[in-house]
Amino acid sequence: MRKKQYNYYRDQLLSFEEGDFEWMTLGYVTKKWYSGGTPTAGKPEFYEGGNIPWLRTQEVKFSDVSETEVFITPAALKNSSAKWIPENCVIIAISGATAGRSAINKIPLTTNQHCGCLEIDDKKALYRYVFHWVSFNYENIKALGQGARGDLNSTIIKNFRLPVPYANEPEKSLVEQARIVAILDKFDTLTTSLQEGLPREIELRQKQYEYYRELLLSFPQFPSSGGVPEGRGGS
């Protein structure tokens, strides 16, 4: 129910009255586009003991990224197309089954070649506003994929349009974007908390129930001689 409520308000907040916004491309609000690369697999010097976060598309899940499952070494960075990406970029998976998914990196990191990263120009748009918009349009972006794998590329992504409120008044535009982001972030936090917290809470309550049930239904055994104690039953 909370997810449906979140989707409803997101739809309302990202739908503008005519004249209150202008359609701009993602390229217009982007300062720089970053691509990634994959260091040669099977080379221990590229992975063992690495401390450089390296993001793969399966970790792009419409959320903030504060850590990665895999790390690479400086040698891997030097000998591959992987490159450092500044924090707070809008990351979009551009290849395969995950194409169209988005995330925000809360730490500087590197990615594989199946991720495209938009460093947003903060004078034109808020990165979280852009993130909410591309997340909202996941299916539309995914549908633009080409070839058997449905791959996206920088041209497709940067040509995708988003509504910029009060585009001719930058300060007013950023204030309105911030208002929208604040509301959507609250709903996002709530739904994430429910999705992650409720199963754990249910599990704890189930264990608590089983513990007390065992205590309450554990009685001293009857004497070994058998029979029913006097006055405790029988006809």
CSV table of C-alpha atoms in Angstrom, one decimal:
chain,number,residue,atom,x,y,z
A,1,MET,CA,0.0,0.0,0.0
A,2,ARG,CA,2.8,2.4,0.8
A,3,LYS,CA,4.5,1.6,-2.5
A,4,LYS,CA,1.3,2.3,-4.4
A,5,GLN,CA,1.0,5.6,-2.4
A,6,TYR,CA,4.6,6.5,-3.2
A,7,ASN,CA,4.0,5.8,-6.9
A,8,TYR,CA,0.9,7.9,-6.9
A,9,TYR,CA,2.5,10.9,-5.3
A,10,ARG,CA,5.6,10.6,-7.5
A,11,ASP,CA,3.3,10.6,-10.6
A,12,GLN,CA,1.6,13.7,-9.2
A,13,LEU,CA,4.8,15.5,-8.3
A,14,LEU,CA,6.5,14.8,-11.6
A,15,SER,CA,3.5,16.0,-13.7
A,16,PHE,CA,3.6,19.7,-14.3
A,17,GLU,CA,0.9,22.1,-15.4
A,18,GLU,CA,1.6,23.6,-18.9
A,19,GLY,CA,3.8,26.6,-18.6
A,20,ASP,CA,5.4,25.7,-15.3
A,21,PHE,CA,8.2,23.7,-16.9
A,22,GLU,CA,10.2,23.1,-20.0
A,23,TRP,CA,11.3,19.8,-21.5
A,24,MET,CA,15.1,19.5,-21.4
A,25,THR,CA,17.4,16.6,-22.3
A,26,LEU,CA,19.4,14.8,-19.7
A,27,GLY,CA,22.4,15.9,-21.7
A,28,TYR,CA,21.5,19.6,-21.0
A,29,VAL,CA,21.6,19.1,-17.2
A,30,THR,CA,24.7,16.8,-17.4
A,31,LYS,CA,28.2,18.2,-16.7
A,32,LYS,CA,30.0,15.0,-17.7
A,33,TRP,CA,29.3,11.5,-18.9
A,34,TYR,CA,31.4,8.6,-17.5
A,35,SER,CA,31.7,5.1,-18.8
A,36,GLY,CA,33.5,2.2,-17.2
A,37,GLY,CA,35.5,-0.9,-17.9
A,38,THR,CA,36.3,-4.4,-16.6
A,39,PRO,CA,39.9,-5.3,-15.7
A,40,THR,CA,40.9,-8.6,-17.2
A,41,ALA,CA,39.4,-11.5,-15.3
A,42,GLY,CA,41.8,-14.1,-13.9
A,43,LYS,CA,44.6,-11.7,-13.1
A,44,PRO,CA,45.1,-11.7,-9.4
A,45,GLU,CA,47.1,-8.4,-9.5
A,46,PHE,CA,43.9,-6.7,-10.7
A,47,TYR,CA,41.6,-7.9,-7.9
A,48,GLU,CA,43.4,-9.4,-4.9
A,49,GLY,CA,44.0,-6.9,-2.1
A,50,GLY,CA,42.2,-4.2,-4.1
A,51,ASN,CA,40.7,-1.2,-2.3
A,52,ILE,CA,39.1,0.6,-5.2
A,53,PRO,CA,35.2,0.1,-5.2
A,54,TRP,CA,34.1,-1.4,-8.5
A,55,LEU,CA,30.4,-1.4,-9.3
A,56,ARG,CA,28.6,-4.0,-11.4
A,57,THR,CA,25.2,-3.6,-13.0
A,58,GLN,CA,23.6,-6.2,-10.7
A,59,GLU,CA,24.2,-3.7,-7.9
A,60,VAL,CA,22.3,-0.9,-9.6
A,61,LYS,CA,18.9,-1.2,-7.9
A,62,PHE,CA,17.2,2.2,-7.8
A,63,SER,CA,18.9,3.1,-4.6
A,64,ASP,CA,22.0,4.8,-3.1
A,65,VAL,CA,25.3,2.9,-3.4
A,66,SER,CA,27.6,3.3,-0.4
A,67,GLU,CA,29.7,0.2,-1.0
A,68,THR,CA,30.4,-2.4,-3.7
A,69,GLU,CA,30.8,-6.1,-3.6
A,70,VAL,CA,34.0,-6.1,-5.6
A,71,PHE,CA,37.2,-4.1,-5.3
A,72,ILE,CA,40.0,-3.6,-7.8
A,73,THR,CA,43.7,-2.6,-7.5
A,74,PRO,CA,45.5,0.5,-8.8
A,75,ALA,CA,47.1,-1.7,-11.4
A,76,ALA,CA,43.6,-2.7,-12.7
A,77,LEU,CA,42.6,1.0,-12.9
A,78,LYS,CA,45.8,1.8,-14.9
A,79,ASN,CA,45.4,-1.1,-17.3
A,80,SER,CA,41.7,-1.0,-18.1
A,81,SER,CA,39.0,1.4,-19.1
A,82,ALA,CA,37.7,1.7,-15.6
A,83,LYS,CA,38.0,5.2,-14.2
A,84,TRP,CA,37.1,7.1,-11.0
A,85,ILE,CA,33.6,8.5,-10.9
A,86,PRO,CA,32.8,11.3,-8.4
A,87,GLU,CA,30.2,10.8,-5.8
A,88,ASN,CA,26.5,11.7,-6.4
A,89,CYS,CA,26.4,10.8,-10.0
A,90,VAL,CA,23.2,9.3,-11.5
A,91,ILE,CA,24.3,5.8,-12.7
A,92,ILE,CA,22.2,4.0,-15.3
A,93,ALA,CA,22.7,0.4,-16.3
A,94,ILE,CA,23.0,0.4,-20.1
A,95,SER,CA,23.3,-3.3,-21.1
A,96,GLY,CA,21.5,-6.6,-20.7
A,97,ALA,CA,18.8,-7.6,-18.3
A,98,THR,CA,19.5,-4.7,-16.0
A,99,ALA,CA,19.4,-2.0,-18.7
A,100,GLY,CA,17.5,1.1,-17.5
A,101,ARG,CA,18.0,0.6,-13.8
A,102,SER,CA,19.4,3.5,-11.9
A,103,ALA,CA,21.3,4.4,-8.7
A,104,ILE,CA,23.3,7.1,-7.0
A,105,ASN,CA,26.8,6.5,-5.9
A,106,LYS,CA,27.4,8.1,-2.4
A,107,ILE,CA,31.1,7.3,-2.6
A,108,PRO,CA,33.7,7.8,-5.4
A,109,LEU,CA,33.9,4.5,-7.3
A,110,THR,CA,34.6,2.8,-10.6
A,111,THR,CA,32.2,0.8,-12.6
A,112,ASN,CA,32.2,-1.9,-15.3
A,113,GLN,CA,31.5,-1.0,-18.9
A,114,HIS,CA,27.8,-1.7,-18.6
A,115,CYS,CA,27.2,1.4,-16.5
A,116,GLY,CA,26.8,4.9,-17.7
A,117,CYS,CA,27.2,7.8,-15.2
A,118,LEU,CA,25.8,11.3,-15.4
A,119,GLU,CA,27.5,14.0,-13.4
A,120,ILE,CA,24.7,16.5,-13.0
A,121,ASP,CA,25.3,20.3,-13.4
A,122,ASP,CA,24.0,21.5,-10.0
A,123,LYS,CA,23.3,24.9,-11.4
A,124,LYS,CA,20.6,23.4,-13.7
A,125,ALA,CA,19.3,20.4,-11.8
A,126,LEU,CA,19.6,18.5,-8.5
A,127,TYR,CA,21.1,15.0,-9.0
A,128,ARG,CA,18.4,13.5,-6.8
A,129,TYR,CA,15.7,15.1,-8.9
A,130,VAL,CA,17.2,13.6,-12.0
A,131,PHE,CA,17.5,10.2,-10.2
A,132,HIS,CA,13.8,10.2,-9.3
A,133,TRP,CA,12.9,11.1,-12.8
A,134,VAL,CA,14.9,8.3,-14.5
A,135,SER,CA,13.8,5.8,-11.9
A,136,PHE,CA,10.2,6.8,-12.6
A,137,ASN,CA,10.8,6.3,-16.3
A,138,TYR,CA,12.6,3.0,-16.0
A,139,GLU,CA,10.3,1.2,-18.4
A,140,ASN,CA,10.4,4.1,-21.0
A,141,ILE,CA,14.2,4.2,-20.9
A,142,LYS,CA,14.5,0.4,-21.1
A,143,ALA,CA,12.3,0.4,-24.1
A,144,LEU,CA,14.8,2.5,-26.0
A,145,GLY,CA,17.4,-0.3,-25.9
A,146,GLN,CA,18.8,-1.5,-29.2
A,147,GLY,CA,19.8,-5.0,-30.5
A,148,ALA,CA,19.1,-8.4,-29.1
A,149,ARG,CA,20.4,-7.4,-25.6
A,150,GLY,CA,18.4,-4.1,-25.5
A,151,ASP,CA,21.5,-2.1,-25.0
A,152,LEU,CA,21.5,1.6,-24.3
A,153,ASN,CA,24.3,4.2,-24.9
A,154,SER,CA,25.3,7.7,-24.0
A,155,THR,CA,23.4,9.2,-27.0
A,156,ILE,CA,20.2,7.5,-26.1
A,157,ILE,CA,20.5,8.4,-22.4
A,158,LYS,CA,21.5,12.0,-22.9
A,159,ASN,CA,18.7,12.6,-25.4
A,160,PHE,CA,16.1,11.4,-23.0
A,161,ARG,CA,14.0,14.3,-21.8
A,162,LEU,CA,13.0,15.5,-18.3
A,163,PRO,CA,10.7,18.3,-17.2
A,164,VAL,CA,12.6,21.2,-15.6
A,165,PRO,CA,10.3,23.4,-13.5
A,166,TYR,CA,10.7,27.1,-14.0
A,167,ALA,CA,13.6,26.5,-16.3
A,168,ASN,CA,14.1,30.2,-17.0
A,169,GLU,CA,14.4,31.0,-13.3
A,170,PRO,CA,17.3,28.8,-12.1
A,171,GLU,CA,17.0,29.6,-8.4
A,172,LYS,CA,13.2,29.1,-8.3
A,173,SER,CA,13.7,25.9,-10.4
A,174,LEU,CA,16.2,24.4,-7.8
A,175,VAL,CA,13.9,25.3,-4.9
A,176,GLU,CA,11.0,23.5,-6.6
A,177,GLN,CA,13.2,20.5,-7.4
A,178,ALA,CA,14.3,20.4,-3.8
A,179,ARG,CA,10.7,20.4,-2.6
A,180,ILE,CA,9.8,17.5,-4.9
A,181,VAL,CA,12.9,15.6,-3.9
A,182,ALA,CA,12.2,16.0,-0.1
A,183,ILE,CA,8.8,14.5,-0.5
A,184,LEU,CA,9.9,11.6,-2.7
A,185,ASP,CA,12.9,10.9,-0.5
A,186,LYS,CA,10.6,10.5,2.5
A,187,PHE,CA,8.4,8.1,0.7
A,188,ASP,CA,11.4,6.2,-0.7
A,189,THR,CA,12.8,5.9,2.8
A,190,LEU,CA,9.5,4.7,4.2
A,191,THR,CA,8.9,2.0,1.5
A,192,THR,CA,12.6,0.8,1.8
A,193,SER,CA,12.2,0.6,5.6
A,194,LEU,CA,9.0,-1.4,5.2
A,195,GLN,CA,10.5,-3.8,2.6
A,196,GLU,CA,13.7,-4.4,4.6
A,197,GLY,CA,12.4,-4.0,8.2
A,198,LEU,CA,9.1,-5.8,8.2
A,199,PRO,CA,10.5,-9.3,7.2
A,200,ARG,CA,13.1,-9.0,10.0
A,201,GLU,CA,10.5,-7.8,12.5
A,202,ILE,CA,8.2,-10.7,11.6
A,203,GLU,CA,11.1,-13.2,12.0
A,204,LEU,CA,11.9,-11.8,15.4
A,205,ARG,CA,8.3,-11.9,16.5
A,206,GLN,CA,7.9,-15.5,15.3
A,207,LYS,CA,11.0,-16.6,17.3
A,208,GLN,CA,9.6,-14.8,20.3
A,209,TYR,CA,6.2,-16.5,19.9
A,210,GLU,CA,7.9,-19.9,19.6
A,211,TYR,CA,10.0,-19.3,22.7
A,212,TYR,CA,7.0,-18.4,24.9
A,213,ARG,CA,4.8,-21.1,23.4
A,214,GLU,CA,7.5,-23.6,24.4
A,215,LEU,CA,7.6,-22.2,27.9
A,216,LEU,CA,3.9,-22.2,28.3
A,217,LEU,CA,3.3,-25.6,26.9
A,218,SER,CA,6.1,-27.4,28.8
A,219,PHE,CA,4.6,-29.1,31.9
A,220,PRO,CA,6.2,-31.5,34.4
A,221,GLN,CA,5.8,-35.1,33.4
A,222,PHE,CA,3.4,-37.4,35.4
A,223,PRO,CA,5.0,-39.8,37.8
A,224,SER,CA,6.6,-42.9,36.2
A,225,SER,CA,4.0,-45.2,37.9
A,226,GLY,CA,1.5,-43.9,35.4
A,227,GLY,CA,-2.1,-43.0,36.0
A,228,VAL,CA,-3.9,-39.8,36.4
A,229,PRO,CA,-3.4,-37.9,39.7
A,230,GLU,CA,-6.3,-38.0,42.1
A,231,GLY,CA,-8.9,-35.4,41.4
A,232,ARG,CA,-7.5,-34.6,38.0
A,233,GLY,CA,-9.8,-36.4,35.7
A,234,GLY,CA,-11.2,-39.8,35.1
A,235,SER,CA,-14.8,-40.8,35.2
